[in-house]
Coordinates of C-alpha atoms and ligand atoms in Angstrom, one line a residue:
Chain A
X1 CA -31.8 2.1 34.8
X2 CA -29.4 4.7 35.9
X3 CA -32.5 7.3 35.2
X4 CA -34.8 5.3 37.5
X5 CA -31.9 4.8 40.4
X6 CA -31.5 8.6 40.5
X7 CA -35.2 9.1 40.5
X8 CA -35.6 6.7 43.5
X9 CA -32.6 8.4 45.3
X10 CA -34.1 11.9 44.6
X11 CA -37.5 10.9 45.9
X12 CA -35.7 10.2 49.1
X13 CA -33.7 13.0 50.0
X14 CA -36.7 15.0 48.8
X15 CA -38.5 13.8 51.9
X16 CA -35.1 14.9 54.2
X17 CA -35.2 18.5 52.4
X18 CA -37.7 20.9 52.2
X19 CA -38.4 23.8 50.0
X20 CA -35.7 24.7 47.4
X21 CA -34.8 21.1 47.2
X22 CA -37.8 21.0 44.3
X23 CA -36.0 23.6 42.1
X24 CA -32.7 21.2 41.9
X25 CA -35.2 18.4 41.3
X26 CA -36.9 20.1 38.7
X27 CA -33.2 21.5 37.2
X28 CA -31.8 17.3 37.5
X29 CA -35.3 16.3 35.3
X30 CA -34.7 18.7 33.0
X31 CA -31.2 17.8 32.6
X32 CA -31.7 14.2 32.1
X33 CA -33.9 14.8 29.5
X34 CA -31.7 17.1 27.5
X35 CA -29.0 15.1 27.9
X36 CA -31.1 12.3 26.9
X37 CA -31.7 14.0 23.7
X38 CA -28.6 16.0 23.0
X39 CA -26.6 12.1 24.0
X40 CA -27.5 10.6 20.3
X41 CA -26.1 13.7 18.8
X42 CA -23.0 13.8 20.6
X43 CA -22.2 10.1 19.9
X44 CA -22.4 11.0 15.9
X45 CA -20.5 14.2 16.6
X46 CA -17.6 11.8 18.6
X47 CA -18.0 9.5 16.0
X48 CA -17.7 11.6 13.4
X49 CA -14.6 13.2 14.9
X50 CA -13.1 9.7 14.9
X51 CA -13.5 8.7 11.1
X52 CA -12.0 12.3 10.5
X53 CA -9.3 11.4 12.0
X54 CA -8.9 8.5 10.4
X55 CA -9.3 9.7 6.9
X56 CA -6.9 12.2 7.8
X57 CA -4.6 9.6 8.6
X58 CA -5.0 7.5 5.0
X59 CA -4.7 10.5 3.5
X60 CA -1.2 10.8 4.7
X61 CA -0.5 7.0 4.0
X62 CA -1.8 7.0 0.6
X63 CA 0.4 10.3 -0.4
X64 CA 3.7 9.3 1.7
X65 CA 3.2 5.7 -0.3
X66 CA 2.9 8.0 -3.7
X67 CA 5.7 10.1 -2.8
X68 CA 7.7 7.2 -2.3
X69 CA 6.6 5.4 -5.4
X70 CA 7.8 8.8 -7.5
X71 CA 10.6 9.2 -5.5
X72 CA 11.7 5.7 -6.5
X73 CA 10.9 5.6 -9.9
X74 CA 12.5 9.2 -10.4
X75 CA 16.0 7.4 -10.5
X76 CA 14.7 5.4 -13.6
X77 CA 14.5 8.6 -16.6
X78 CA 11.5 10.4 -15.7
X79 CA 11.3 14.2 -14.0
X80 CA 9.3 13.9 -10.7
X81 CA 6.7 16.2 -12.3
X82 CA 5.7 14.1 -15.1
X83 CA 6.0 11.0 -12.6
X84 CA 3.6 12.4 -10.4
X85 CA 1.0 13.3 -13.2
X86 CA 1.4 10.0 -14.9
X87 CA 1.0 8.5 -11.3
X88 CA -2.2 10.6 -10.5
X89 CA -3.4 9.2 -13.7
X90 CA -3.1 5.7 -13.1
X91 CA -4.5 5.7 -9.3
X92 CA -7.9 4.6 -9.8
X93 CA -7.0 1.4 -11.7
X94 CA -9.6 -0.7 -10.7
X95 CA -10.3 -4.5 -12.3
X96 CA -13.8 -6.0 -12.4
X97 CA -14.6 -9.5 -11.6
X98 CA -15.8 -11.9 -13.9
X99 CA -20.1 -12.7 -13.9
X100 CA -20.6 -16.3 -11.6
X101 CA -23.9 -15.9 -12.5
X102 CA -22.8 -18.8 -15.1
X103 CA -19.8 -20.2 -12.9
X104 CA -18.5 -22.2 -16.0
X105 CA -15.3 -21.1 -16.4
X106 CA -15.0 -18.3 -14.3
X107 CA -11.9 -19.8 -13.1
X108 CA -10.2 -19.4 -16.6
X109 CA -12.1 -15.8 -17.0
X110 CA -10.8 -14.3 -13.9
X111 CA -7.3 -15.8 -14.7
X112 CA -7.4 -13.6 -17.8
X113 CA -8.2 -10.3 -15.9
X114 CA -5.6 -11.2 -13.6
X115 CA -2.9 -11.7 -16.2
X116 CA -4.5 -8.5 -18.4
X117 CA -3.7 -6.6 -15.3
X118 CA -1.0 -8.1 -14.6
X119 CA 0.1 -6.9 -18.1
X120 CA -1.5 -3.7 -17.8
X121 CA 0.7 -2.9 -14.6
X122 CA 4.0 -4.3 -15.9
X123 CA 3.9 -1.8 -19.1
X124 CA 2.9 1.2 -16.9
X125 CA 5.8 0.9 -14.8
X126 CA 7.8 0.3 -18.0
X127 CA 6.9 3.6 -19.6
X128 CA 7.4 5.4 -15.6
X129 CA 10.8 3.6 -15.5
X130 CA 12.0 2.7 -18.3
X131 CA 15.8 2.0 -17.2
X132 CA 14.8 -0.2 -14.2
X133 CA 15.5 -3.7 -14.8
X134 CA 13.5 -6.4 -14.6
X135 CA 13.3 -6.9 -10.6
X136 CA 13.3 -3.3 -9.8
X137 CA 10.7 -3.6 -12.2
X138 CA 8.3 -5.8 -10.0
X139 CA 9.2 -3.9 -6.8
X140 CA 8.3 -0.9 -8.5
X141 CA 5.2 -2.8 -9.6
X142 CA 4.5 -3.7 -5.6
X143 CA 4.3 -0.8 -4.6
X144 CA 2.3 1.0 -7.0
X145 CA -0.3 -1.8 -6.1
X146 CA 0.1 -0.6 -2.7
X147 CA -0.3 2.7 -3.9
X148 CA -3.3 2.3 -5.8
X149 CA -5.0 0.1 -2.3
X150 CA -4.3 2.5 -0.1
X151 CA -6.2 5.4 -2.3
X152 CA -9.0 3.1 -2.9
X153 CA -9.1 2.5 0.7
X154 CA -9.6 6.1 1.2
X155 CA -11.7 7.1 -1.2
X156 CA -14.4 4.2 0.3
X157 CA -13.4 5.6 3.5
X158 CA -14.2 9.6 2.9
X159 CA -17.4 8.4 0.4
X160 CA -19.0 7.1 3.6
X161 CA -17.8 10.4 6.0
X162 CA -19.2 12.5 3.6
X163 CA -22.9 10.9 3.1
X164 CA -22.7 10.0 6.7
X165 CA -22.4 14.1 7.8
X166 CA -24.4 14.6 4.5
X167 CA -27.4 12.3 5.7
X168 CA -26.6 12.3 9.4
X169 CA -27.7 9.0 9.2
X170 CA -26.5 7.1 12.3
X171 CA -26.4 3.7 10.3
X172 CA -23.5 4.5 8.2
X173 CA -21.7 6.7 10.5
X174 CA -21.6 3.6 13.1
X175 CA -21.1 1.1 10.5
X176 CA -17.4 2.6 8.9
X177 CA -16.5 4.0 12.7
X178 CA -16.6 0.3 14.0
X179 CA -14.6 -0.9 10.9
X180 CA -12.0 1.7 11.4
X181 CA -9.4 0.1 13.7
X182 CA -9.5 -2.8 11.0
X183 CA -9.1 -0.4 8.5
X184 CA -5.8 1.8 9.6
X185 CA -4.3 -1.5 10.4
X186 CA -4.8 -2.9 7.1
X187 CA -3.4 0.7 5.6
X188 CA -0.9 0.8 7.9
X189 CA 0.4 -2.5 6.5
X190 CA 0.8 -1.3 2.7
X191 CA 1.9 2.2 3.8
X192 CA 4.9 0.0 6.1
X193 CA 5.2 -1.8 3.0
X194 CA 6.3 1.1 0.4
X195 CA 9.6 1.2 2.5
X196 CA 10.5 -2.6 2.2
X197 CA 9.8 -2.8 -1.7
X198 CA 11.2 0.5 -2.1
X199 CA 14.5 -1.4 -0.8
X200 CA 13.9 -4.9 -1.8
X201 CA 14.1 -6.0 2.0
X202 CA 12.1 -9.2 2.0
X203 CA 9.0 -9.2 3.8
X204 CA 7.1 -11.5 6.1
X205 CA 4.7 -13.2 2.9
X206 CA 8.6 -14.2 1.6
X207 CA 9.0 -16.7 3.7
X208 CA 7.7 -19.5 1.2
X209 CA 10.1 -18.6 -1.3
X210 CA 12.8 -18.6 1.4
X211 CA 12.1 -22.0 2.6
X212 CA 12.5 -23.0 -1.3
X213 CA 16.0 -21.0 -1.4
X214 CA 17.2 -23.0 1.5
X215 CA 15.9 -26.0 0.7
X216 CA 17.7 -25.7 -3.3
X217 CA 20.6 -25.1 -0.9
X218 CA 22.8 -24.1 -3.9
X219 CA 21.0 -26.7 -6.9
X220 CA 21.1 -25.5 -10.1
X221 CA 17.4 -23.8 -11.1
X222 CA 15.5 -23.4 -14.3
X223 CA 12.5 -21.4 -15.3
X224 CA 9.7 -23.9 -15.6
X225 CA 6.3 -21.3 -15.9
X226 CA 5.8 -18.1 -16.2
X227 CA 8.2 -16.2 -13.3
X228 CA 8.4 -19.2 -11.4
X229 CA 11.9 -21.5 -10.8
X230 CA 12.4 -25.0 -10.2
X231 CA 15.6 -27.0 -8.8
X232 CA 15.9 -30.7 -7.8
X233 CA 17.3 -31.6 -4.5
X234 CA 17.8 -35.2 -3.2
X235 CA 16.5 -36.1 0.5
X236 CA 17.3 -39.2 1.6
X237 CA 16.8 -40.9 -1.5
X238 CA 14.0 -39.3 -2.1
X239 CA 13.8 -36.8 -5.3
X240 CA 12.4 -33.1 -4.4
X241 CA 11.4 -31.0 -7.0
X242 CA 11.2 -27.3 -5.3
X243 CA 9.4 -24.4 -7.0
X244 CA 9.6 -21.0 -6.0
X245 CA 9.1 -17.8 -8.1
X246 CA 11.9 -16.2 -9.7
X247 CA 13.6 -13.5 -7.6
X248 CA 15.2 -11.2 -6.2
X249 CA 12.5 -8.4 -7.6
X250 CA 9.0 -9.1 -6.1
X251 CA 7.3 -11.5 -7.9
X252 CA 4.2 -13.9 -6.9
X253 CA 4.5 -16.5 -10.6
X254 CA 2.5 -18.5 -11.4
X255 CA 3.1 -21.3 -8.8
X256 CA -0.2 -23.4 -10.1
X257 CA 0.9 -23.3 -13.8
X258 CA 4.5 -25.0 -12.8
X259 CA 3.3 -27.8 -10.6
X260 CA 0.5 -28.6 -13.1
X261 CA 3.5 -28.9 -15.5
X262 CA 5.9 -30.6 -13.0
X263 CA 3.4 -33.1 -12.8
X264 CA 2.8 -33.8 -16.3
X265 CA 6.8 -34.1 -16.5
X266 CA 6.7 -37.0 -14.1
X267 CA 3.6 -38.6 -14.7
X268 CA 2.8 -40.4 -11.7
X269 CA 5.3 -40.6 -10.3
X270 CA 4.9 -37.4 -7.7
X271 CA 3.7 -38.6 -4.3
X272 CA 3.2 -35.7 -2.5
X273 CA 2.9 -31.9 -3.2
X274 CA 4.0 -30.0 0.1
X275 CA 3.1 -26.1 -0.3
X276 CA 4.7 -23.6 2.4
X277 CA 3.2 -20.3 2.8
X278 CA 2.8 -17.3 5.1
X279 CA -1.1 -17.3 7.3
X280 CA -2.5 -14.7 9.3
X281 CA -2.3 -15.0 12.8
X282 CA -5.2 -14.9 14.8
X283 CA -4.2 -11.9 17.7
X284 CA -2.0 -13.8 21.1
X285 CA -0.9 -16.3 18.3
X286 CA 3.3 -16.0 18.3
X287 CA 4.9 -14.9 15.2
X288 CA 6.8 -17.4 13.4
X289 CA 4.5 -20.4 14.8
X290 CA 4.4 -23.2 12.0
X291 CA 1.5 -25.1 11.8
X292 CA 1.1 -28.1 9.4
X293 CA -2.2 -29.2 7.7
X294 CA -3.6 -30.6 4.3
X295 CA -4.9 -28.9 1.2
X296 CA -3.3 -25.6 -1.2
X297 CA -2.0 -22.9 1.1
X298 CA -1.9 -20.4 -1.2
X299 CA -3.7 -16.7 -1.1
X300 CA -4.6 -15.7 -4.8
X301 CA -7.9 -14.8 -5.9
X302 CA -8.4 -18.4 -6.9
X303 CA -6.9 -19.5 -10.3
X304 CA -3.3 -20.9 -9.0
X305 CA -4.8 -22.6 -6.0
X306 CA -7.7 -23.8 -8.7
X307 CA -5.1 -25.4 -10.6
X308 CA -2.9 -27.0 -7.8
X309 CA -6.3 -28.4 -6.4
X310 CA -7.5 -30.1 -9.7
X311 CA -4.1 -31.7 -10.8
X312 CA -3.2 -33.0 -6.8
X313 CA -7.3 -34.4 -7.2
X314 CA -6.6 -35.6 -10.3
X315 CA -3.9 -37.6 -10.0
X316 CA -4.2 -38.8 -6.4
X317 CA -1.6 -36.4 -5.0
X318 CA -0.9 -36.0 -1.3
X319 CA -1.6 -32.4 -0.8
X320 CA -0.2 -31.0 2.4
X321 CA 1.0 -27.5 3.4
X322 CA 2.9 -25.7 6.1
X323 CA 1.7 -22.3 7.6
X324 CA 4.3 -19.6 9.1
X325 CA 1.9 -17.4 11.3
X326 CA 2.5 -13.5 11.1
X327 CA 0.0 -10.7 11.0
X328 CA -0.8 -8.5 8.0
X329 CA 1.5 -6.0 9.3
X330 CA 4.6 -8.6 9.7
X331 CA 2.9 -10.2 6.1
X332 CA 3.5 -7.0 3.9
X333 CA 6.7 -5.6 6.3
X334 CA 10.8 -6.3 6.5
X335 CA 10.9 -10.2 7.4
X336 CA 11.3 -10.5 11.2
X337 CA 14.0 -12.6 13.1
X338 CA 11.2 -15.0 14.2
X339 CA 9.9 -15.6 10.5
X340 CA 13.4 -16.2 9.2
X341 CA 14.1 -18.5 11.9
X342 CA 10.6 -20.2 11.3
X343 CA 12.3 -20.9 7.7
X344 CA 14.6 -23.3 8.8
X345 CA 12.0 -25.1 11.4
X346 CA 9.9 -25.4 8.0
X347 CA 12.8 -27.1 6.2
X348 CA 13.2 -29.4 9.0
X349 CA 9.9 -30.3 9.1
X350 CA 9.4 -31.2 5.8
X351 CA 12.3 -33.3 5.7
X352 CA 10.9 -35.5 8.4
X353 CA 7.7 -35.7 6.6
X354 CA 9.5 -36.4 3.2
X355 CA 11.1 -39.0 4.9
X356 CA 8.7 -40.8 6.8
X357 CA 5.5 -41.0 4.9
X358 CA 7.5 -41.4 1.5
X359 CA 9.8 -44.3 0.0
X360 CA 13.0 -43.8 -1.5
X361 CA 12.7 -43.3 -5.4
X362 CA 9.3 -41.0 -4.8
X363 CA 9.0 -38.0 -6.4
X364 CA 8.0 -34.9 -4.0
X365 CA 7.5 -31.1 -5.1
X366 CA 7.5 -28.7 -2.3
X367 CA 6.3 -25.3 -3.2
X368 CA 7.2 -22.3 -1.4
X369 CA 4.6 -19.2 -2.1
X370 CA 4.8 -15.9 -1.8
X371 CA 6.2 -12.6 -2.9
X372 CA 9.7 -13.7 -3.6
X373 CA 11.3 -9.7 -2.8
X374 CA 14.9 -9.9 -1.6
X375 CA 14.5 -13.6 -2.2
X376 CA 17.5 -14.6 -4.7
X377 CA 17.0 -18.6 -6.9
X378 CA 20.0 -19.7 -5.7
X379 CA 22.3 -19.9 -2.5
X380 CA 26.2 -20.1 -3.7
X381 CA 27.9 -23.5 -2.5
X382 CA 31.2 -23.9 -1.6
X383 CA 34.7 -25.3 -3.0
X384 CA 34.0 -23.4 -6.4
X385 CA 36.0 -20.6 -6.3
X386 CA 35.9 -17.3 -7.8
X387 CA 34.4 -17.5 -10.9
X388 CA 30.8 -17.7 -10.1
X389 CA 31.3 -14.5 -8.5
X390 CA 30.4 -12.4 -11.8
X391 CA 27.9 -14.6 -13.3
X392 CA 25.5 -15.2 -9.9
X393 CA 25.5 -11.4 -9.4
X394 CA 23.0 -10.9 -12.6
X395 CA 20.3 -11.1 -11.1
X396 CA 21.3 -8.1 -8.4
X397 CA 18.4 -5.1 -8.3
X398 CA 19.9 -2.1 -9.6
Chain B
X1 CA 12.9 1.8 8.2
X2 CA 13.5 5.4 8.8
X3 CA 10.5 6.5 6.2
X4 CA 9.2 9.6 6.5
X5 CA 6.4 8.1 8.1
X6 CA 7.6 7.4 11.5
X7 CA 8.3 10.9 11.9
X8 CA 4.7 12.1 10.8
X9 CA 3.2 10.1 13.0
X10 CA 5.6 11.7 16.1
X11 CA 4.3 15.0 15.2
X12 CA 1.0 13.9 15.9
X13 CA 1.2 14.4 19.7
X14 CA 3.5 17.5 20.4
X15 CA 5.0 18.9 23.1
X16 CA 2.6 21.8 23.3
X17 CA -0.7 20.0 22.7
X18 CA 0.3 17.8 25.6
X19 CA 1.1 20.1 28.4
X20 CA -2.1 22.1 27.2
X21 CA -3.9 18.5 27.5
X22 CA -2.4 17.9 31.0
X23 CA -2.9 21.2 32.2
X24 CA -6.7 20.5 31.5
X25 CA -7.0 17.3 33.0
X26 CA -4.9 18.4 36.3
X27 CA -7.6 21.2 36.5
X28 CA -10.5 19.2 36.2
X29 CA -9.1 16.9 38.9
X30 CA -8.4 19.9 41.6
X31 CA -11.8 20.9 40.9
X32 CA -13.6 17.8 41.2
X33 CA -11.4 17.5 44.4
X34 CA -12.7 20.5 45.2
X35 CA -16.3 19.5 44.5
X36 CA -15.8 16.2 46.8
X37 CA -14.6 18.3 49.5
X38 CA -17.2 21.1 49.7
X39 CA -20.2 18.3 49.8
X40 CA -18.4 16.3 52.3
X41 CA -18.4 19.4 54.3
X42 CA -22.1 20.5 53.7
X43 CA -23.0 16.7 54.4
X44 CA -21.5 16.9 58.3
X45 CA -23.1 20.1 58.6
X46 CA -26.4 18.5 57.6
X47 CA -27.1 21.4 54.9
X48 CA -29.0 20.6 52.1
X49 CA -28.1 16.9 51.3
X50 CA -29.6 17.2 47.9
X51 CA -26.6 19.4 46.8
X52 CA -24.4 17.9 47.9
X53 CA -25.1 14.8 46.5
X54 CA -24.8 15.9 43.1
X55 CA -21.8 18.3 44.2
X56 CA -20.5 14.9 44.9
X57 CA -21.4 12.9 42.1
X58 CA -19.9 15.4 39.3
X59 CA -16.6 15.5 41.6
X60 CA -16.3 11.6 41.1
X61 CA -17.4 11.9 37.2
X62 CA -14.6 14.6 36.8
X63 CA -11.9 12.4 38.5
X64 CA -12.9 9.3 36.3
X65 CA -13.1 11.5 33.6
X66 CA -9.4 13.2 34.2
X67 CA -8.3 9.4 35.2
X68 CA -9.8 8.2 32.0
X69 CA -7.8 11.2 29.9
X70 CA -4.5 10.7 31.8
X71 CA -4.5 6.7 30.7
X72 CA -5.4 7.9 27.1
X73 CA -2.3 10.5 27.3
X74 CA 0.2 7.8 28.3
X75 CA -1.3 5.5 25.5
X76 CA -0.3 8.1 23.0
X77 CA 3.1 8.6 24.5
X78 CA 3.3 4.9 24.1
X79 CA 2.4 4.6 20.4
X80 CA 4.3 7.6 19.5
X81 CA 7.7 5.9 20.8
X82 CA 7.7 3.7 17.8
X83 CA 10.9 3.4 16.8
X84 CA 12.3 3.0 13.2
X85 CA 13.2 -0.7 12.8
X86 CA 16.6 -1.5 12.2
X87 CA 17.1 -3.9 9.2
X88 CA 20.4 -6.2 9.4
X89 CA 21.9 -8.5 7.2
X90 CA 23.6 -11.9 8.1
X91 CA 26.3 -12.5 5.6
X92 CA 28.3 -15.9 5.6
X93 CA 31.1 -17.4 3.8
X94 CA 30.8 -19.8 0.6
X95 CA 34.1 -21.7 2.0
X96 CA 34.5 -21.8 5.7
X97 CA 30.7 -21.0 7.1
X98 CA 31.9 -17.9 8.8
X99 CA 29.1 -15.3 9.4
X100 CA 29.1 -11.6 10.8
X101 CA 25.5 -9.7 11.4
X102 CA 25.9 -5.8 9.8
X103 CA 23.4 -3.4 8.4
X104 CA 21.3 -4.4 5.5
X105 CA 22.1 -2.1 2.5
X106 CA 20.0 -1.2 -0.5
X107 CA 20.5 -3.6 -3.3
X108 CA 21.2 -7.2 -1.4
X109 CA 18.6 -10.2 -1.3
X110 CA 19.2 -13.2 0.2
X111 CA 21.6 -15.8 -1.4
X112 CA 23.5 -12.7 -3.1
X113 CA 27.2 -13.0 -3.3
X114 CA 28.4 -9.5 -2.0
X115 CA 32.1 -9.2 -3.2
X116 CA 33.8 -9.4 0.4
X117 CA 36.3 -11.5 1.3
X118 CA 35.7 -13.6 4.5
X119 CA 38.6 -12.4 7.0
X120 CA 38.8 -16.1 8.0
X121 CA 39.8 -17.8 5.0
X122 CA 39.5 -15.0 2.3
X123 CA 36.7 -17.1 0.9
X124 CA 33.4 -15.6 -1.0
X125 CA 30.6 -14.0 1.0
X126 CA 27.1 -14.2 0.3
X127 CA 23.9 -12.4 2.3
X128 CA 22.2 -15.4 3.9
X129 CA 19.7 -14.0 5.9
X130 CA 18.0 -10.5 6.2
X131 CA 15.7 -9.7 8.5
X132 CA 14.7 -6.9 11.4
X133 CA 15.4 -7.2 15.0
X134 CA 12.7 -6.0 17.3
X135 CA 9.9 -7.2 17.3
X136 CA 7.8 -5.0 18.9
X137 CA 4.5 -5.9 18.7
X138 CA 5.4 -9.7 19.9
X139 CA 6.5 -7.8 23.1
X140 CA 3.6 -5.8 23.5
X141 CA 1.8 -8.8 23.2
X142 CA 3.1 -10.8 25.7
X143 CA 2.9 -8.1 28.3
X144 CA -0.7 -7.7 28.0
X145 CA -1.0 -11.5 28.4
X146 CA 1.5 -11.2 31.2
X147 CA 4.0 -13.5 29.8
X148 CA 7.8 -13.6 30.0
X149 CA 9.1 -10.9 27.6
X150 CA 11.2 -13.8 25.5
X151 CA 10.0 -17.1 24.2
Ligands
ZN1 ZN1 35.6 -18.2 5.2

């Protein structure tokens, strides 16, 4: 097009000119055609550039997030040099998932792998900090995950900068330099996030767990599954049965496990299972929007939300769930204002629903999901004095 | 936070590699002005139009080009002005429902008791929210969709 335009504009003041006019026409061809061919070249070159800087940029999250990590864990008995070997060491963790090339039971496979790792992780933060307890434990665990993301992240990252400028193949070079943007988001997110597990400041995913907390509003909590709490609150007559996992430290649970046993508890009984959890937020969405809808809002690989699908199916349970809008930043970063006061618009919510669809006597569970950091089980209630002082502090990270 | 981070990512755009950046782009402006003016001038004296023409079309690539690099510059300003966000915790009493906003410290989760004394009725205090203020992406937002800065 733009070739063509300046060949039909050229023609014309060629007629207007005379002589030397053909030299600058000859000079313009010869320029559009090596710019023609040198254009393709340049593109990978600025391209090319671009991922550089890019990798250059994980590079720096994924050892700031380390750093951290050590710097952390060096208050729990280890020297930072052995830290940062054993650290090294454990940085390519990687967990294969299960063959669904015979789907039978690759629901209870991949729940193994999960809880192997799960395992796995817990005892290699034990031996990197071994006078941590338990919920400086799991913060330490959360970041190490983040850790070990972000330096998978740029390994896939620098794997296809190197065969790209290896190959020069346009295809891959294109391909990772149009996923980039995505990409240093996405990193930027668990690199923000070192900072809030590093503290125990909860984070934007928390906001499940804190619904839960205020919900309890100071009822007395027991451990029902495997790191996850339940209390029993009455609303209007009607008895709520609220799980969350066990805080302060930054745990997920097993939220599936405790309603499948909830359930069994109360036979049928249960009306309703309400699940509250954070959502990504499509971009001009506000922060802190709650949206209501049906079905498990919860993000694991599958197991939990497996489990909470079958048992609601099962038994003919109502299965609705509020969504608290953030994006992945605000997800894995310090709780904002907007998502704490979104908490309380949840809570409100719920109670209306509780109320109106449901008859006194019912039996409701209302799940709140999430990472559970800087989250405690229970909020202290007034008119009991002192005493509880001491004993509600247990549970305080280090 | 305060991380490390923040800082790395001010270092990024220095002092010096901007001025040398502006420097270039002011000169590539004056020159494409330059180029603008000296094929306007060839046009009204009628010498070779062909010349000029192109004289004239690199002047107006150069000035989008210098326009194009001062918008990036100020972009990168922008981004770099991050600021550390400021984490705060709400604490309120068991007793009376009093509550004071201070700075979060290491250590406190939400529905902790923190071992103060209200100074309204000398009740127990516990941390009943934590969160940041800010928002500063929310506000960028809404700028670019040309909204009210506050909901
Ligand atoms: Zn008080």
């Amino acid at each position: 097009m733009m070739a063509r335009a300046a060949w039909g504009l050229s023609s014309f003041l060629l007629q207007q000119g005379g002589g030397d006019t053909w030299l600058n026409w000859i000079i313009m061809l010869l320029f559009l055609g090596v710019m023609n061919y040198y254009a393709g070249k340049l593109q990978v070159q600025v391209w090319m550039n671009d991922i550089m800087r890019a990798l250059g940029q994980l590079e720096r999250y994924t050892s700031e997030a380390e750093n951290s990590l050590i710097e952390e864990a060096s208050r729990f008995g280890l020297s930072r040099q052995e830290l940062s070997k054993r650290v090294r060491g454990f940085k390519s963790f990687f967990e294969i998932a299960p063959v669904t090339l015979d789907p039978a039971g690759a629901i209870r496979r991949l729940e193994h792998i999960l809880d192997v790792e799960r395992d796995r992780f817990k005892r290699f933060v034990r031996s990197i900090a071994p006078n941590a307890d338990d919920d400086k434990l799991m913060n330490l665990t959360d970041q190490l995950a983040g850790v070990i993301m972000l330096d998978r992240v740029y390994r896939i990252v620098r794997h296809y900068f190197l065969l790209g400028k290896k190959t020069q193949n346009l295809i891959y070079i294109a391909q990772i330099q149009m996923m980039i943007p995505e990409i240093l988001r996405i990193a930027k997110a668990y690199w923000k996030s070192a900072d809030a597990f590093r503290k125990g400041v909860p984070v934007g995913d928390s906001v499940g767990p804190l619904v839960a907390l205020r919900l309890l509003d100071g009822a007395q909590t027991r451990e029902i599954a495997e790191d996850v709490i339940y209390g029993e609150v009455d609303v209007g007559g009607r008895r709520v049965l609220v799980v969350k996992s066990k805080g302060p430290g930054g745990r997920l649970g097993k939220p599936g496990e405790a309603i499948g046993r909830l359930v069994d508890m109360f036979g049928g009984r249960i009306r309703a299972i309400i699940m509250v959890d954070a959502a990504a937020k499509l971009e001009g969405e506000e922060t802190g929007e709650v949206a209501e809808g049906v079905g498990a809002a919860i993000g694991d690989p599958g197991p939990e939300k497996w489990k909470i699908e079958e048992v609601a199916a099962r038994a003919g349970i109502d299965l609705i769930s509020f969504a608290v809008k953030m994006s992945p930043l605000e997800a894995l970063t310090p709780m904002t204002r907007e998502v704490d006061s979104a908490a309380d618009e949840v809570i409100s919510r719920i109670r209306e629903r509780i109320e109106s669809d449901y008859r006194p006597g019912d039996v409701v569970i209302v799940a709140g999901i999430g990472n559970t950091v800087g989250v405690g089980n229970e909020i202290p209630r007034g008119g009991r004095g002192d005493s509880d002082v001491g004993v509600r502090r247990e549970g305080a990270a280090s | 936070m305060s991380g490390s981070g923040e800082r790395e990512q001010r270092r990024e755009v220095s002092v010096g590699h901007l001025a040398l950046l502006m420097a270039l782009v002011i000169g590539l402006a004056a020159f494409s002005i330059l180029l603008i003016w000296l094929s306007v001038l060839d046009i009204r004296a009628g010498r070779d139009a062909m010349n000029a023409f192109f004289q004239f079309i690199m002047g107006l690539a150069g000035l989008a080009l210098a326009g194009k690099s001062l918008a990036d510059m100020t972009r990168m300003r922008l981004s770099s002005g991050e600021k550390p966000v400021e984490v705060v915790s709400v604490i309120q009493c068991v007793d009376c429902g009093h509550s004071a906003e201070r700075n979060f410290s290491d250590g406190e989760y939400v529905g902790m008791l923190t071992g103060e004394r209200c100074p309204e009725c000398g009740g127990p205090v516990y941390v009943a929210r934590i969160y940041v203020k800010g928002g500063g992406e929310e506000r960028r937002q809404r700028r670019i969709l040309g909204l009210p800065a506050a909901a």
